[in-house]
Amino acid sequence: MEPNAPPLKPLVPKPPGYRDPTAPPPVRQPLPVRRKPVHLPPSLQKPKRSSCCRICCCSFCLFLLILTFVTLISAGIFYLWFDPRFPIFHLQSIRTNRFNVTVKSDGSYLSAETAIRLEVRNPNGKLTYHYGGSNWEVTVGEDKDTDIGSARLDGFNQGRKNTTSLRVVSKVSGLAVDDGVGSRLKARYRTKALIINVDVKTTVAVGLYSYLLGSVPIEIQCGGVTLKRLQSGEMPKCTINFLRW
């Protein structure tokens, strides 16, 4: 220590809260500004239920996909197990008990009585058919332009591997026809060149054990052949049109 140095002052501890008057004032930090939330107009807001609708739509599509898959599998199993086949119809015979064309002073008139037999065959070994009441219409000519009577037949059930013969009688009396048509019908009937047509409208349901799998309307169209071919023993096959009346 130097001999002329002033003595050191002892350090006195500063009391709590002491502030040095020579120190610069403290810098205050600015308070954060609170921003108000911005509300979008309704046109720009996202719908709250968009996710819910999306989930419902996906679930519905998945359900339809599963339902379609199960239906196809069931139909395939049904077809392989039961081997379903359509019924077969043949025009078995047509007999004209009476066919007269009478020429009078005021025109020509047709009177006819026709007996028709229709063969119905069920080729299925595990399925049955249930037919409702049927309406029969008998016409002659290539264009079915002349009606020679109609008939009605009650419904019936047809078992497995069964063949059934249906018979109806149609009648017409005093039907006015053109003179040219009357003479042509008379000549073709005499030579057995008359074309006979039979149309049958009915309903059919498929029987599976004790259950009926619906009922659909069908139209059976037979004939289109001459009376000579029919009377010689030929049995033309009929066509079936579904859902047509």
Short mmCIF file of C-alpha atoms in Angstrom, two decimals:
data_model
loop_
_atom_site.label_atom_id
_atom_site.label_comp_id
_atom_site.label_asym_id
_atom_site.label_seq_id
_atom_site.Cartn_x
_atom_site.Cartn_y
_atom_site.Cartn_z
CA MET A 1 0.00 0.00 0.00
CA GLU A 2 1.20 3.40 -0.94
CA PRO A 3 1.87 5.72 2.03
CA ASN A 4 -0.07 8.71 0.60
CA ALA A 5 -3.23 6.79 -0.65
CA PRO A 6 -6.54 7.76 0.97
CA PRO A 7 -8.15 5.18 3.16
CA LEU A 8 -10.89 2.97 1.54
CA LYS A 9 -14.45 3.47 2.62
CA PRO A 10 -16.19 0.37 3.84
CA LEU A 11 -19.00 -0.94 1.60
CA VAL A 12 -22.37 -0.45 3.16
CA PRO A 13 -25.10 -2.84 1.96
CA LYS A 14 -27.99 -1.13 0.17
CA PRO A 15 -31.40 -1.47 1.75
CA PRO A 16 -34.13 -3.34 -0.10
CA GLY A 17 -35.90 -1.19 -2.70
CA TYR A 18 -32.96 1.21 -3.00
CA ARG A 19 -32.73 3.03 -6.29
CA ASP A 20 -29.61 4.75 -7.49
CA PRO A 21 -30.55 8.34 -8.43
CA THR A 22 -27.75 8.49 -10.98
CA ALA A 23 -28.95 5.34 -12.81
CA PRO A 24 -31.05 5.80 -16.01
CA PRO A 25 -34.74 5.06 -15.66
CA PRO A 26 -35.70 1.47 -16.52
CA VAL A 27 -37.19 0.81 -19.96
CA ARG A 28 -40.75 -0.46 -19.73
CA GLN A 29 -41.76 -3.25 -22.06
CA PRO A 30 -44.94 -2.43 -24.02
CA LEU A 31 -47.94 -4.55 -23.11
CA PRO A 32 -49.09 -7.06 -25.79
CA VAL A 33 -52.02 -5.84 -27.84
CA ARG A 34 -55.06 -8.11 -27.67
CA ARG A 35 -56.59 -8.63 -31.09
CA LYS A 36 -60.26 -9.25 -31.50
CA PRO A 37 -61.17 -12.47 -33.35
CA VAL A 38 -62.08 -11.94 -36.99
CA HIS A 39 -65.50 -13.39 -37.87
CA LEU A 40 -65.86 -14.59 -41.46
CA PRO A 41 -69.09 -13.91 -43.30
CA PRO A 42 -71.55 -16.85 -43.48
CA SER A 43 -70.71 -17.45 -47.14
CA LEU A 44 -67.03 -18.11 -46.28
CA GLN A 45 -67.57 -20.15 -43.13
CA LYS A 46 -67.12 -23.91 -43.39
CA PRO A 47 -70.24 -25.91 -42.63
CA LYS A 48 -70.09 -27.50 -39.26
CA ARG A 49 -71.67 -30.75 -40.45
CA SER A 50 -69.49 -31.33 -43.51
CA SER A 51 -67.48 -34.05 -41.82
CA CYS A 52 -70.63 -35.72 -40.48
CA CYS A 53 -72.26 -35.71 -43.94
CA ARG A 54 -69.08 -37.11 -45.45
CA ILE A 55 -69.04 -39.96 -42.94
CA CYS A 56 -72.73 -40.72 -43.55
CA CYS A 57 -72.22 -40.72 -47.34
CA CYS A 58 -69.23 -43.06 -47.11
CA SER A 59 -71.13 -45.38 -44.78
CA PHE A 60 -74.12 -45.50 -47.11
CA CYS A 61 -71.93 -46.24 -50.15
CA LEU A 62 -70.18 -48.99 -48.22
CA PHE A 63 -73.53 -50.46 -47.21
CA LEU A 64 -74.74 -50.48 -50.83
CA LEU A 65 -71.52 -52.14 -51.94
CA ILE A 66 -71.84 -54.87 -49.32
CA LEU A 67 -75.54 -55.35 -50.12
CA THR A 68 -74.81 -55.69 -53.85
CA PHE A 69 -72.03 -58.16 -53.17
CA VAL A 70 -74.23 -60.28 -50.89
CA THR A 71 -77.07 -60.20 -53.45
CA LEU A 72 -74.80 -61.36 -56.27
CA ILE A 73 -73.39 -64.16 -54.13
CA SER A 74 -76.91 -65.26 -53.09
CA ALA A 75 -78.14 -65.19 -56.69
CA GLY A 76 -75.18 -67.27 -57.81
CA ILE A 77 -75.77 -69.86 -55.09
CA PHE A 78 -79.50 -69.94 -55.92
CA TYR A 79 -78.81 -70.47 -59.63
CA LEU A 80 -76.24 -73.22 -59.05
CA TRP A 81 -78.38 -75.06 -56.53
CA PHE A 82 -81.85 -74.83 -58.08
CA ASP A 83 -80.89 -74.51 -61.79
CA PRO A 84 -84.04 -72.46 -62.64
CA ARG A 85 -85.57 -72.80 -66.12
CA PHE A 86 -88.45 -71.03 -67.82
CA PRO A 87 -91.68 -72.94 -68.48
CA ILE A 88 -92.18 -74.29 -72.00
CA PHE A 89 -95.41 -73.81 -73.95
CA HIS A 90 -96.53 -75.63 -77.10
CA LEU A 91 -99.68 -75.19 -79.14
CA GLN A 92 -100.88 -78.76 -78.89
CA SER A 93 -103.93 -78.78 -81.15
CA ILE A 94 -106.66 -76.61 -82.66
CA ARG A 95 -109.99 -78.01 -83.77
CA THR A 96 -112.60 -75.88 -85.49
CA ASN A 97 -115.99 -77.27 -84.61
CA ARG A 98 -117.73 -74.61 -86.67
CA PHE A 99 -116.50 -72.02 -89.16
CA ASN A 100 -119.16 -70.38 -91.31
CA VAL A 101 -119.11 -67.23 -93.39
CA THR A 102 -122.65 -66.15 -94.24
CA VAL A 103 -123.27 -63.63 -96.99
CA LYS A 104 -126.40 -61.54 -96.57
CA SER A 105 -127.79 -58.55 -98.32
CA ASP A 106 -126.27 -56.18 -95.80
CA GLY A 107 -122.82 -57.83 -95.63
CA SER A 108 -120.85 -60.90 -94.58
CA TYR A 109 -120.95 -62.45 -91.12
CA LEU A 110 -118.58 -64.90 -89.42
CA SER A 111 -119.55 -67.53 -86.87
CA ALA A 112 -116.93 -69.88 -85.44
CA GLU A 113 -116.28 -72.24 -82.56
CA THR A 114 -112.68 -73.31 -81.90
CA ALA A 115 -111.24 -75.72 -79.34
CA ILE A 116 -107.61 -75.00 -78.38
CA ARG A 117 -105.22 -77.15 -76.40
CA LEU A 118 -102.03 -75.68 -74.94
CA GLU A 119 -99.28 -77.84 -73.46
CA VAL A 120 -97.41 -76.36 -70.47
CA ARG A 121 -94.24 -78.07 -69.24
CA ASN A 122 -92.24 -77.34 -66.09
CA PRO A 123 -88.66 -78.61 -66.61
CA ASN A 124 -87.51 -77.74 -63.08
CA GLY A 125 -86.83 -80.46 -60.56
CA LYS A 126 -86.87 -78.19 -57.48
CA LEU A 127 -89.19 -75.31 -58.41
CA THR A 128 -92.93 -75.12 -59.01
CA TYR A 129 -95.03 -72.62 -60.96
CA HIS A 130 -98.26 -70.96 -59.90
CA TYR A 131 -100.36 -69.43 -62.69
CA GLY A 132 -103.13 -66.92 -62.19
CA GLY A 133 -106.29 -66.63 -64.23
CA SER A 134 -105.63 -66.33 -67.97
CA ASN A 135 -107.34 -64.54 -70.86
CA TRP A 136 -107.21 -66.24 -74.27
CA GLU A 137 -107.66 -64.52 -77.63
CA VAL A 138 -107.89 -66.41 -80.90
CA THR A 139 -107.31 -64.64 -84.22
CA VAL A 140 -106.74 -65.64 -87.85
CA GLY A 141 -104.52 -64.10 -90.48
CA GLU A 142 -100.86 -63.16 -90.60
CA ASP A 143 -101.61 -59.76 -89.04
CA LYS A 144 -104.14 -61.13 -86.52
CA ASP A 145 -106.72 -58.90 -88.16
CA THR A 146 -109.79 -61.10 -87.59
CA ASP A 147 -110.95 -62.12 -84.12
CA ILE A 148 -112.65 -65.51 -83.86
CA GLY A 149 -113.34 -65.56 -80.14
CA SER A 150 -111.91 -65.36 -76.63
CA ALA A 151 -112.01 -67.42 -73.45
CA ARG A 152 -111.15 -67.29 -69.76
CA LEU A 153 -109.38 -69.98 -67.71
CA ASP A 154 -108.87 -70.20 -63.96
CA GLY A 155 -105.42 -70.34 -62.42
CA PHE A 156 -103.62 -73.55 -61.52
CA ASN A 157 -100.48 -74.88 -59.81
CA GLN A 158 -97.86 -76.91 -61.66
CA GLY A 159 -95.54 -79.24 -59.80
CA ARG A 160 -91.94 -80.19 -60.47
CA LYS A 161 -91.15 -82.00 -63.74
CA ASN A 162 -94.83 -81.76 -64.68
CA THR A 163 -96.62 -81.43 -68.03
CA THR A 164 -100.13 -79.99 -68.07
CA SER A 165 -102.57 -79.71 -70.97
CA LEU A 166 -104.94 -76.73 -70.95
CA ARG A 167 -108.13 -76.65 -73.04
CA VAL A 168 -110.45 -73.75 -73.83
CA VAL A 169 -113.22 -73.18 -76.34
CA SER A 170 -113.62 -69.80 -78.04
CA LYS A 171 -116.79 -68.71 -79.82
CA VAL A 172 -117.87 -65.89 -82.06
CA SER A 173 -121.28 -65.48 -83.60
CA GLY A 174 -122.49 -63.07 -86.29
CA LEU A 175 -119.24 -61.08 -86.48
CA ALA A 176 -119.51 -58.56 -89.34
CA VAL A 177 -116.57 -58.73 -91.74
CA ASP A 178 -115.81 -57.17 -95.12
CA ASP A 179 -117.04 -59.12 -98.10
CA GLY A 180 -113.50 -59.55 -99.40
CA VAL A 181 -112.29 -60.74 -96.00
CA GLY A 182 -115.22 -63.13 -95.65
CA SER A 183 -114.64 -64.76 -99.04
CA ARG A 184 -110.89 -65.03 -98.37
CA LEU A 185 -111.44 -66.65 -94.96
CA LYS A 186 -113.91 -69.10 -96.44
CA ALA A 187 -111.53 -70.13 -99.21
CA ARG A 188 -108.53 -70.54 -96.87
CA TYR A 189 -110.55 -72.54 -94.39
CA ARG A 190 -111.64 -74.90 -97.13
CA THR A 191 -108.00 -75.48 -98.19
CA LYS A 192 -106.75 -75.49 -94.58
CA ALA A 193 -104.43 -72.59 -95.38
CA LEU A 194 -105.97 -70.47 -92.62
CA ILE A 195 -103.36 -69.11 -90.18
CA ILE A 196 -104.35 -69.47 -86.52
CA ASN A 197 -102.94 -67.34 -83.68
CA VAL A 198 -103.46 -67.76 -79.93
CA ASP A 199 -102.44 -65.10 -77.38
CA VAL A 200 -102.64 -65.84 -73.66
CA LYS A 201 -102.20 -63.25 -70.91
CA THR A 202 -101.66 -64.43 -67.34
CA THR A 203 -99.42 -64.11 -64.28
CA VAL A 204 -96.84 -66.58 -62.98
CA ALA A 205 -95.08 -66.99 -59.64
CA VAL A 206 -92.19 -69.27 -58.74
CA GLY A 207 -92.78 -71.67 -55.85
CA LEU A 208 -89.87 -72.61 -53.60
CA TYR A 209 -91.02 -75.19 -51.07
CA SER A 210 -93.88 -73.40 -49.29
CA TYR A 211 -92.91 -69.88 -50.44
CA LEU A 212 -93.92 -67.90 -53.53
CA LEU A 213 -91.21 -65.66 -55.01
CA GLY A 214 -93.36 -62.88 -56.44
CA SER A 215 -95.75 -62.79 -59.38
CA VAL A 216 -95.08 -61.22 -62.78
CA PRO A 217 -97.38 -60.74 -65.81
CA ILE A 218 -96.53 -62.67 -68.95
CA GLU A 219 -97.91 -62.92 -72.47
CA ILE A 220 -97.74 -66.20 -74.35
CA GLN A 221 -97.90 -65.99 -78.16
CA CYS A 222 -98.60 -69.18 -80.08
CA GLY A 223 -99.45 -70.11 -83.65
CA GLY A 224 -98.58 -68.24 -86.78
CA VAL A 225 -98.90 -71.55 -88.68
CA THR A 226 -101.55 -72.89 -91.01
CA LEU A 227 -104.47 -75.01 -89.93
CA LYS A 228 -103.17 -77.86 -92.10
CA ARG A 229 -99.87 -78.06 -90.19
CA LEU A 230 -101.64 -77.96 -86.86
CA GLN A 231 -104.10 -80.70 -87.79
CA SER A 232 -101.23 -82.88 -89.04
CA GLY A 233 -99.84 -83.13 -85.50
CA GLU A 234 -97.27 -80.36 -85.49
CA MET A 235 -96.84 -78.63 -82.11
CA PRO A 236 -95.19 -75.21 -82.62
CA LYS A 237 -93.37 -73.73 -79.64
CA CYS A 238 -94.82 -70.57 -78.14
CA THR A 239 -92.88 -67.48 -77.15
CA ILE A 240 -93.02 -65.87 -73.69
CA ASN A 241 -92.89 -62.12 -73.14
CA PHE A 242 -92.41 -61.00 -69.54
CA LEU A 243 -93.89 -57.76 -68.14
CA ARG A 244 -95.88 -57.16 -71.32
CA TRP A 245 -99.63 -56.85 -71.33
#
